[in-house]
CSV table of N, CA and C in Angstrom, one decimal:
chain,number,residue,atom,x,y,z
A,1,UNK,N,89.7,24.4,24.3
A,1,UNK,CA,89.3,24.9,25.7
A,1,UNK,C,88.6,23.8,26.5
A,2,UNK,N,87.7,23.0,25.6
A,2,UNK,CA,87.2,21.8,26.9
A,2,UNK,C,88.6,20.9,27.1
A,3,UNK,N,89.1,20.6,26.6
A,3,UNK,CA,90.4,19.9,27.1
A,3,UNK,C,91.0,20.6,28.1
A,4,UNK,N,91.3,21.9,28.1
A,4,UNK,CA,92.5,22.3,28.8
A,4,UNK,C,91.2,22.4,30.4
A,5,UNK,N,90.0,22.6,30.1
A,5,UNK,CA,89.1,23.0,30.9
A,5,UNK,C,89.0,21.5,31.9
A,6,UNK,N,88.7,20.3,31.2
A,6,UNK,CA,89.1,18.9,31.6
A,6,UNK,C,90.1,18.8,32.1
A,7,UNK,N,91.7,19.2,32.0
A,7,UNK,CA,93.1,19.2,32.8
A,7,UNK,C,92.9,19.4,34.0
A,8,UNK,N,92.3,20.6,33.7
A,8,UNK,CA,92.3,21.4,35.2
A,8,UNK,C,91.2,21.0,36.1
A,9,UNK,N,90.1,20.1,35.6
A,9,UNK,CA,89.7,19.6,36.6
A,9,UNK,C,89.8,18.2,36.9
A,10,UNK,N,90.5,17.7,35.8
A,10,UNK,CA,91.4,16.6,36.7
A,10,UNK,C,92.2,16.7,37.5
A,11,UNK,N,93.3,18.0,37.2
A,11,UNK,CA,94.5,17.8,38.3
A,11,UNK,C,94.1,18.2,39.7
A,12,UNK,N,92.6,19.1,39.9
A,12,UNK,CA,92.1,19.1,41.4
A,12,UNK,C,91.7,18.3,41.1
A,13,UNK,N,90.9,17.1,40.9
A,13,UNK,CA,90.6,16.3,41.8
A,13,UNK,C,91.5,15.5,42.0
A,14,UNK,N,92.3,14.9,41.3
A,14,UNK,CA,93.4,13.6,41.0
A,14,UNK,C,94.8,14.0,41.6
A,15,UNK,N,95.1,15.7,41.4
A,15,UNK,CA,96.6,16.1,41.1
A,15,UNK,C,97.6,15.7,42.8
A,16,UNK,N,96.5,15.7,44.3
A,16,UNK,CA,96.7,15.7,45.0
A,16,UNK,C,97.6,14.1,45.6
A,17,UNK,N,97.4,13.3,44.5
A,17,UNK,CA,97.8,12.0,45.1
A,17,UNK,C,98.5,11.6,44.1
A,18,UNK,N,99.1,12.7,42.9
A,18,UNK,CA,99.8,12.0,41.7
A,18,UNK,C,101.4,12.6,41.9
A,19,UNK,N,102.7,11.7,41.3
A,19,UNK,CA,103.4,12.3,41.2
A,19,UNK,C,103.7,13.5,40.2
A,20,UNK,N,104.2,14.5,40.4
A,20,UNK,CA,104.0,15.4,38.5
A,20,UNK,C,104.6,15.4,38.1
A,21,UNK,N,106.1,14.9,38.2
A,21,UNK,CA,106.9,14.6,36.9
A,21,UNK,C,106.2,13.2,35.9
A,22,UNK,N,105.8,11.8,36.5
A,22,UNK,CA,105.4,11.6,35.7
A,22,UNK,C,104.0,11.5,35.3
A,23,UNK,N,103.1,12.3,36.0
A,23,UNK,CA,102.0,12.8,35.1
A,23,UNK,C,102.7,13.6,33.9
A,24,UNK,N,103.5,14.5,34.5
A,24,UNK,CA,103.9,15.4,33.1
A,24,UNK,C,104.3,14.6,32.0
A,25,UNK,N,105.5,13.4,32.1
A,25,UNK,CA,105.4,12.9,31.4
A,25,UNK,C,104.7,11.9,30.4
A,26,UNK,N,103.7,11.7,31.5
A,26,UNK,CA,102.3,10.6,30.5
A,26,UNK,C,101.6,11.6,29.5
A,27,UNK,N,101.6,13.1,30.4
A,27,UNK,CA,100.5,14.2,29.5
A,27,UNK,C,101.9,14.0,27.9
A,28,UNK,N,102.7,14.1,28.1
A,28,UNK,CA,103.4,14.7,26.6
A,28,UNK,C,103.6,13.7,25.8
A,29,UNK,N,104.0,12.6,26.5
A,29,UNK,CA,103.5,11.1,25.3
A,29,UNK,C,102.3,11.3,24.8
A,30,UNK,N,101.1,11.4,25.4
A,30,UNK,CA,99.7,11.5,24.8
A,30,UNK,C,99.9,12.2,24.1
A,31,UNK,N,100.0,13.3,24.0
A,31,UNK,CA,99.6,14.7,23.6
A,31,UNK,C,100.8,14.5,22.1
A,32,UNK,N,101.9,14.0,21.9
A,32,UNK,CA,103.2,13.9,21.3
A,32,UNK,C,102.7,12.9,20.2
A,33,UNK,N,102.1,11.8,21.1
A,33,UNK,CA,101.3,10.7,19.8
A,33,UNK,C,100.0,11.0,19.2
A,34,UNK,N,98.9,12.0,20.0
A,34,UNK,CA,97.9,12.5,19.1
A,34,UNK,C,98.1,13.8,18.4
A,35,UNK,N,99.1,14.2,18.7
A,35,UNK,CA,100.0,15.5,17.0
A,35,UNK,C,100.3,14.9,16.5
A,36,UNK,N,101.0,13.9,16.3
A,36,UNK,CA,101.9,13.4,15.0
A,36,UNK,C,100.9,12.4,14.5
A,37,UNK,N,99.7,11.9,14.9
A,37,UNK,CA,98.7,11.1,13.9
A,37,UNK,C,97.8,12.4,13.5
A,38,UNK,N,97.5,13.0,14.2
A,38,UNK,CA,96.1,13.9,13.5
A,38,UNK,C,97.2,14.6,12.8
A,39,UNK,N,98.6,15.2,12.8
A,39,UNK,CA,99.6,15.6,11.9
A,39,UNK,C,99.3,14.9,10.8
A,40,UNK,N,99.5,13.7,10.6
A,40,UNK,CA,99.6,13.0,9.3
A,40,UNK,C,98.3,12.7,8.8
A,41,UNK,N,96.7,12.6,9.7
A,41,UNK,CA,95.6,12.5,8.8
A,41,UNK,C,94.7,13.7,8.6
A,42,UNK,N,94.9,14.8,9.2
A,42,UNK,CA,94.1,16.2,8.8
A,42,UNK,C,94.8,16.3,7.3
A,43,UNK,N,94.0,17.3,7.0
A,43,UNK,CA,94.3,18.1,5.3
A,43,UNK,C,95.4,18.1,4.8
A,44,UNK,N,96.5,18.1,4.3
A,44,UNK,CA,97.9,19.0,4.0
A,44,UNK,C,98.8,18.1,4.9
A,45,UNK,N,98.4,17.2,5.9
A,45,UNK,CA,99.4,16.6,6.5
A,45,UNK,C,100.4,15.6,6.5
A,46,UNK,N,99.8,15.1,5.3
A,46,UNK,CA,101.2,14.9,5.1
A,46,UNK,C,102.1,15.3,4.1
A,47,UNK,N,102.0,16.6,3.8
A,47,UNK,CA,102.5,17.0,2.9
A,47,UNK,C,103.9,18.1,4.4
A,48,UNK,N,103.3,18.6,5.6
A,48,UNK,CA,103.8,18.9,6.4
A,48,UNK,C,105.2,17.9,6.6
A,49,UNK,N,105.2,16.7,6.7
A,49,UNK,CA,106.0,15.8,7.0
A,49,UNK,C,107.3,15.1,5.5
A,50,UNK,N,107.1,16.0,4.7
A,50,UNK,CA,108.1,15.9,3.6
A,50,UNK,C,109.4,17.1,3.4
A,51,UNK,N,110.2,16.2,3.0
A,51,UNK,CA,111.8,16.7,3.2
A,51,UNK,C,111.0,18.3,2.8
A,52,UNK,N,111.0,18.6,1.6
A,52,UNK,CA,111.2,19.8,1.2
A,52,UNK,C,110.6,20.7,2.0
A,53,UNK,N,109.3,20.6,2.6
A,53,UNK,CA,108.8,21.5,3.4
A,53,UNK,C,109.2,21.7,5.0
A,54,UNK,N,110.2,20.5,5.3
A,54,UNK,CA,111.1,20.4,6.6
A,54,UNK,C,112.4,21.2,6.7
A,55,UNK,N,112.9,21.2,5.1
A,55,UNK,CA,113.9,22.1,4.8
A,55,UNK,C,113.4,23.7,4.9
A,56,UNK,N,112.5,24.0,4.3
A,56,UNK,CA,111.8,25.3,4.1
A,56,UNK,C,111.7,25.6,5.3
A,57,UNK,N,111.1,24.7,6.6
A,57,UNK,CA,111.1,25.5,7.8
A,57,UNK,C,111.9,25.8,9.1
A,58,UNK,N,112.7,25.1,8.4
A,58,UNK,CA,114.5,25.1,9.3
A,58,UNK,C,115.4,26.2,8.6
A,59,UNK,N,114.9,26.9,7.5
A,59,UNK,CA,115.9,27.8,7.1
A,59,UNK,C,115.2,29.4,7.6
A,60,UNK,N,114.4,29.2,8.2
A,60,UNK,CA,114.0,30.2,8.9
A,60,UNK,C,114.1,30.3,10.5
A,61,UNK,N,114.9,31.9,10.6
A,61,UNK,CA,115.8,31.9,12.1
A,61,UNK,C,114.2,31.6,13.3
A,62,UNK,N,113.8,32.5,13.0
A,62,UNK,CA,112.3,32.4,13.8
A,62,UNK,C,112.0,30.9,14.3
A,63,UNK,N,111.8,29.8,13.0
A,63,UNK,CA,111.6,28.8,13.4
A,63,UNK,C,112.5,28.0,14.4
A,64,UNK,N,114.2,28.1,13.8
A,64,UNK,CA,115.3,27.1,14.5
A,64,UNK,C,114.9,27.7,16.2
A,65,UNK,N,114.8,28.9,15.9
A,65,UNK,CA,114.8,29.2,17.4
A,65,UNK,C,113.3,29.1,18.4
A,66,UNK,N,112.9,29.5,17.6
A,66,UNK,CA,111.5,29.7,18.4
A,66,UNK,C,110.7,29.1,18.4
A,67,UNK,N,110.7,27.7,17.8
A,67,UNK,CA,109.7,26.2,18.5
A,67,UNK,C,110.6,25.7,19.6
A,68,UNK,N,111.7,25.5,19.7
A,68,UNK,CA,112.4,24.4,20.6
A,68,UNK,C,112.3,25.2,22.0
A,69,UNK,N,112.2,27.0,22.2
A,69,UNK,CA,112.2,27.3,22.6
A,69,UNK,C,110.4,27.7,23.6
A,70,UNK,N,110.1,27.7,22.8
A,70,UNK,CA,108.3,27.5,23.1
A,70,UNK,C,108.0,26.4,23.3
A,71,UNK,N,108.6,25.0,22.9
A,71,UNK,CA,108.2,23.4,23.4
A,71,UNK,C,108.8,23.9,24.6
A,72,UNK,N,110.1,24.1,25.1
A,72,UNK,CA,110.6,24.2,26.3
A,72,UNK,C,110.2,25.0,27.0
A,73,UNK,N,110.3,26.0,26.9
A,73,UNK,CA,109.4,26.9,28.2
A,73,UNK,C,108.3,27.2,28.1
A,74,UNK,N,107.1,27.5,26.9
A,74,UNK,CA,106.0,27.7,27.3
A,74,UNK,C,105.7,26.3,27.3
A,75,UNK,N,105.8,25.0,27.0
A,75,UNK,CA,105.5,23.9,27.3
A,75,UNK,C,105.7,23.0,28.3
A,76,UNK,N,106.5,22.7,28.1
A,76,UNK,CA,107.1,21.3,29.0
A,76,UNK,C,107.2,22.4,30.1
A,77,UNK,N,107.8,23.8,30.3
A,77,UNK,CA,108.0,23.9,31.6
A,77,UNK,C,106.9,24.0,32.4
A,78,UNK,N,106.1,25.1,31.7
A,78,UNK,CA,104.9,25.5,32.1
A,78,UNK,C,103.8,24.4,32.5
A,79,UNK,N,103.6,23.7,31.7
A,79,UNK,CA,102.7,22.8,32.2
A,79,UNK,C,103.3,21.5,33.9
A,80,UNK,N,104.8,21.3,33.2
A,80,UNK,CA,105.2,20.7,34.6
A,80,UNK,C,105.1,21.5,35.8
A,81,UNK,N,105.1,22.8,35.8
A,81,UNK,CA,105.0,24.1,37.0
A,81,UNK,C,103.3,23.6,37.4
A,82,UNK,N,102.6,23.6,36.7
A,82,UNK,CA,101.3,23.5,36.6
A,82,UNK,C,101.0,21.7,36.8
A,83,UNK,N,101.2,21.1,37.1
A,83,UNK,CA,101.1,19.9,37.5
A,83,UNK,C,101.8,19.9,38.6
A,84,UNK,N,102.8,20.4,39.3
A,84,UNK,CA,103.3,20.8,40.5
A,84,UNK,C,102.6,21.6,41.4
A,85,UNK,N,101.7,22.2,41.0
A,85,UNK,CA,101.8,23.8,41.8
A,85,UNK,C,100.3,23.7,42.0
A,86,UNK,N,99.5,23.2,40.6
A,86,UNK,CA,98.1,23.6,40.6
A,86,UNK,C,97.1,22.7,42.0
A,87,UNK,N,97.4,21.7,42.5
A,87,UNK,CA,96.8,20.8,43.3
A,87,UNK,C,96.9,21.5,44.5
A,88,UNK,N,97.7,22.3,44.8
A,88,UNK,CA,97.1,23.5,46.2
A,88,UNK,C,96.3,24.2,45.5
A,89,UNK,N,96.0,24.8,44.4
A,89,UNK,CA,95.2,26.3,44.5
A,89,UNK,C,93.3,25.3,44.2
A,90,UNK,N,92.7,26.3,44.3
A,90,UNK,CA,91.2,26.0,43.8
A,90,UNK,C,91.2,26.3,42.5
A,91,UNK,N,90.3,25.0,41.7
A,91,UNK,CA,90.3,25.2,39.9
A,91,UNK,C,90.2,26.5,39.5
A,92,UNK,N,89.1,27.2,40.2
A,92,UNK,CA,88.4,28.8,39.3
A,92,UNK,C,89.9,29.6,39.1
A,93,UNK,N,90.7,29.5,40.7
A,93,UNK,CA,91.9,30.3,40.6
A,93,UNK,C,92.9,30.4,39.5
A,94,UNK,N,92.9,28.7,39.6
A,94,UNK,CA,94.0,27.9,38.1
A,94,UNK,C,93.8,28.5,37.1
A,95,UNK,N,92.2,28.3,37.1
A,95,UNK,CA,91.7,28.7,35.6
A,95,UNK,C,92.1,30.6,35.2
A,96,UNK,N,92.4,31.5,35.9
A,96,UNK,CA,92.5,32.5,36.0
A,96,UNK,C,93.8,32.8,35.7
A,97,UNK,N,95.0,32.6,36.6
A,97,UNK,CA,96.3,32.2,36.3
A,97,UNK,C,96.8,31.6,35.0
A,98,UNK,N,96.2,30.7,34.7
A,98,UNK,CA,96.4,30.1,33.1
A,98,UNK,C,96.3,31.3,32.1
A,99,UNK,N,95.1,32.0,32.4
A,99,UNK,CA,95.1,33.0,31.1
A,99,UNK,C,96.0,33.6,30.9
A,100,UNK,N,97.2,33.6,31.7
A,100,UNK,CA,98.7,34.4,31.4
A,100,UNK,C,99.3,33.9,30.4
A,101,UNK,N,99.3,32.7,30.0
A,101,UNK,CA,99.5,31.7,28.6
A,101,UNK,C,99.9,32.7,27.1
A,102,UNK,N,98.5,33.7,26.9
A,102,UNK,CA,99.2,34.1,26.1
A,102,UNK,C,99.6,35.4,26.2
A,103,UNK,N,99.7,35.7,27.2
A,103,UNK,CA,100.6,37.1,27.9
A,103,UNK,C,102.3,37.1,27.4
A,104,UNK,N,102.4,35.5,28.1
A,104,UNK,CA,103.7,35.2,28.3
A,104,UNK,C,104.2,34.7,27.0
A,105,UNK,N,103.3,34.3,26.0
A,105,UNK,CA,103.4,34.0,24.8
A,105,UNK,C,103.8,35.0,23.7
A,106,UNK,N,103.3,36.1,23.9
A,106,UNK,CA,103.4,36.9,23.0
A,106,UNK,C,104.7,37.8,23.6
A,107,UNK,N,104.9,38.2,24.7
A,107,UNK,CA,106.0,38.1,24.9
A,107,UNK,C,106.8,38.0,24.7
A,108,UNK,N,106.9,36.5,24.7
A,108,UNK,CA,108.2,35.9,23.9
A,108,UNK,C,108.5,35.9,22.6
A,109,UNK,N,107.4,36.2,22.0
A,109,UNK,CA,107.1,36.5,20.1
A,109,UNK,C,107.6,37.5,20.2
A,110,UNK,N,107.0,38.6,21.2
A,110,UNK,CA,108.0,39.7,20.3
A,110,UNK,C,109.6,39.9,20.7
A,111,UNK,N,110.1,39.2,22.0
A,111,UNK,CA,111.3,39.4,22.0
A,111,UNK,C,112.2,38.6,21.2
A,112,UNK,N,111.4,37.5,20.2
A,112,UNK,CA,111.7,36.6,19.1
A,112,UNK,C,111.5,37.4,17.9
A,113,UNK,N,111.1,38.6,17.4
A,113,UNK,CA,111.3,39.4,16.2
A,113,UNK,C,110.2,39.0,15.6
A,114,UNK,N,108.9,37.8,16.0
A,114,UNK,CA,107.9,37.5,15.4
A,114,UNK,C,107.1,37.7,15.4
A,115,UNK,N,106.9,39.1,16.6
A,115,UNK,CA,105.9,40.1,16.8
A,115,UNK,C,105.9,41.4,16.8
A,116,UNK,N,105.3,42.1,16.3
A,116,UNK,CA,105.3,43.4,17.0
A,116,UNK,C,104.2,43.9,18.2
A,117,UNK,N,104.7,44.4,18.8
A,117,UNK,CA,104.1,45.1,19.9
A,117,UNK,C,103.2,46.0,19.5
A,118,UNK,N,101.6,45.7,19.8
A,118,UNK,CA,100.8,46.8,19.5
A,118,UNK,C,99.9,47.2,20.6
A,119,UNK,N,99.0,48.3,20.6
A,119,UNK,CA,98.4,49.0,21.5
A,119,UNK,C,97.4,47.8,22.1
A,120,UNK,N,96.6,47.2,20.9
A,120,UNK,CA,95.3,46.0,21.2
A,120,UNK,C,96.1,44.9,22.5
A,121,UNK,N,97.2,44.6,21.9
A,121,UNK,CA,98.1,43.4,22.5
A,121,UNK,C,98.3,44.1,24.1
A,122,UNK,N,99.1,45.2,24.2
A,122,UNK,CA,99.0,45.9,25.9
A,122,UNK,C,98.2,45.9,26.5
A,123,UNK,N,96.9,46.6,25.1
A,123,UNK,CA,95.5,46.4,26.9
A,123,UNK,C,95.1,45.0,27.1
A,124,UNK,N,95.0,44.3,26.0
A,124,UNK,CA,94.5,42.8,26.3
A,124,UNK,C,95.4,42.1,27.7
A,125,UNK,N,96.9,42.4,27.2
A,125,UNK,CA,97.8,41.6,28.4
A,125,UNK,C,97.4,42.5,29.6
A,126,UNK,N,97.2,43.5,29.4
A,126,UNK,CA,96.8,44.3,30.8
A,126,UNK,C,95.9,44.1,31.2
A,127,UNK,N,94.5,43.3,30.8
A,127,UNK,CA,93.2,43.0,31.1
A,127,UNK,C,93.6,41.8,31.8
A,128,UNK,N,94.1,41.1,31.5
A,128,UNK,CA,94.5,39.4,32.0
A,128,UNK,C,95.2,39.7,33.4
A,129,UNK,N,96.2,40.7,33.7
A,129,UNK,CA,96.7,40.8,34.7
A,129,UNK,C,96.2,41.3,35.4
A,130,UNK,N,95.3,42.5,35.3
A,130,UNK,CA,94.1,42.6,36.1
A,130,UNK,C,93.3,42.0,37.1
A,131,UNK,N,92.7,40.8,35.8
A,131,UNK,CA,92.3,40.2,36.7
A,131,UNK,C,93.0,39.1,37.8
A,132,UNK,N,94.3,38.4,37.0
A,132,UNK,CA,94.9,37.7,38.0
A,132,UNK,C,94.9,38.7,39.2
A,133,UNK,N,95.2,39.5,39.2
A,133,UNK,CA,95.4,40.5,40.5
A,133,UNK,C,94.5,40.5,41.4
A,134,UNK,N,93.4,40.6,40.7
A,134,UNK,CA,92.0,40.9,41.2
A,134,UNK,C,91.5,39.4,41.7
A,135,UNK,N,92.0,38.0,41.5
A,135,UNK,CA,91.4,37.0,41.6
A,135,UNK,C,91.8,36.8,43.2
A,136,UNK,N,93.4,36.7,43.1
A,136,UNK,CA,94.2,36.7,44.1
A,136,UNK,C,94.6,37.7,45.0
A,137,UNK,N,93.9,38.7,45.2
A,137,UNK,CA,94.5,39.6,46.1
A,137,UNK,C,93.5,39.6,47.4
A,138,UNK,N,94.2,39.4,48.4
A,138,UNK,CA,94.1,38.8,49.8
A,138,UNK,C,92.6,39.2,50.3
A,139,UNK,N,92.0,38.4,50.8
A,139,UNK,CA,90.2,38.9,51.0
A,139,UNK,C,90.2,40.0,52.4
A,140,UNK,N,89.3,40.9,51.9
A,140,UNK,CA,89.8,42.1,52.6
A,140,UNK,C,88.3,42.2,54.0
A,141,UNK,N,88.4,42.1,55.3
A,141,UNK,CA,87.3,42.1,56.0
A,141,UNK,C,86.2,43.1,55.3
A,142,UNK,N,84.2,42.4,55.2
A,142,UNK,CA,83.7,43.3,54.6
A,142,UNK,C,83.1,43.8,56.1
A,143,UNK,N,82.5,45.1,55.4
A,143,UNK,CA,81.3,45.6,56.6
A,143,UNK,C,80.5,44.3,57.2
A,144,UNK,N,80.1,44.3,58.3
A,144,UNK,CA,78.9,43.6,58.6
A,144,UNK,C,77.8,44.5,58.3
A,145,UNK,N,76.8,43.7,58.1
A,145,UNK,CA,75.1,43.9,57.5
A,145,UNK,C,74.4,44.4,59.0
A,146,UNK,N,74.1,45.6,58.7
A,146,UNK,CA,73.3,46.2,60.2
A,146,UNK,C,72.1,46.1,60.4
A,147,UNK,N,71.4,44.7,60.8
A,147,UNK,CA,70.1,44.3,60.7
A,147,UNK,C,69.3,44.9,61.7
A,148,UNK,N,68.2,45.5,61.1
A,148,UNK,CA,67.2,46.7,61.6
A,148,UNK,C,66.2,46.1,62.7
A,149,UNK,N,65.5,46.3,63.9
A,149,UNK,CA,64.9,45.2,64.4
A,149,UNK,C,63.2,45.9,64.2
């Protein structure tokens, strides 16, 4: 969360003078070269990176389909939408907006068969849209304050 919290306040202040394809592209090299080293020096990691366990996780439909599919749209597209898009809005707003992440995530899990749909999961996603609703919905004239003399 401080990282993604650090994004978003770099792309207001920076995002307004940068191109965002290839900011997008610098963010995924970085991000592409620090998974595949902390991949190979955390716990277990390099045991992740051996045939047999690459085989084991290619023979599962879930997997063939549902990383390349989650790199591509909840990733690369989403974040390039968001390096496009986020340098008009104000950070707090961004930051609000973003929590749709795993709305749109779970989502996709369960129309991927890797989830099921439960009651907790509805209200949560319903709580998040909420408030996007509530962040963004058009500022409405208040009363004026009737000062007494």
């Amino acid at each position: 969360s401080i990282a993604f919290t650090a994004q978003v306040l770099f792309l207001d202040h920076f995002g307004q003078h940068a191109k965002s394809e290839r900011l997008s592209l610098v963010q995924f090299m970085v991000t592409g070269a620090v998974g595949l080293v902390a991949g190979g020096i955390l716990e277990g990691g390099s045991r992740l990176y051996q045939e047999d366990t690459l085989r084991a996780l290619c023979a599962v439909w879930t997997f063939q389909w549902g990383l390349p599919s989650v790199v591509v749209v909840c990733t690369v597209m989403a974040f390039h939408l968001m390096n496009q898009n986020q340098p008009q809005l104000p950070a707090s707003t961004a930051g609000v907006i973003y929590c749709t992440e795993p709305v749109f995530a779970t989502m996709f899990s369960i129309l991927l068969g890797a989830e099921v749909l439960r009651l907790n999961l509805m209200l949560g996603g319903g709580l998040i849209l909420v408030a996007i609703v509530w962040v963004n919905w058009p500022a409405r004239a208040r009363p004026e304050k009737v000062l007494s003399s």
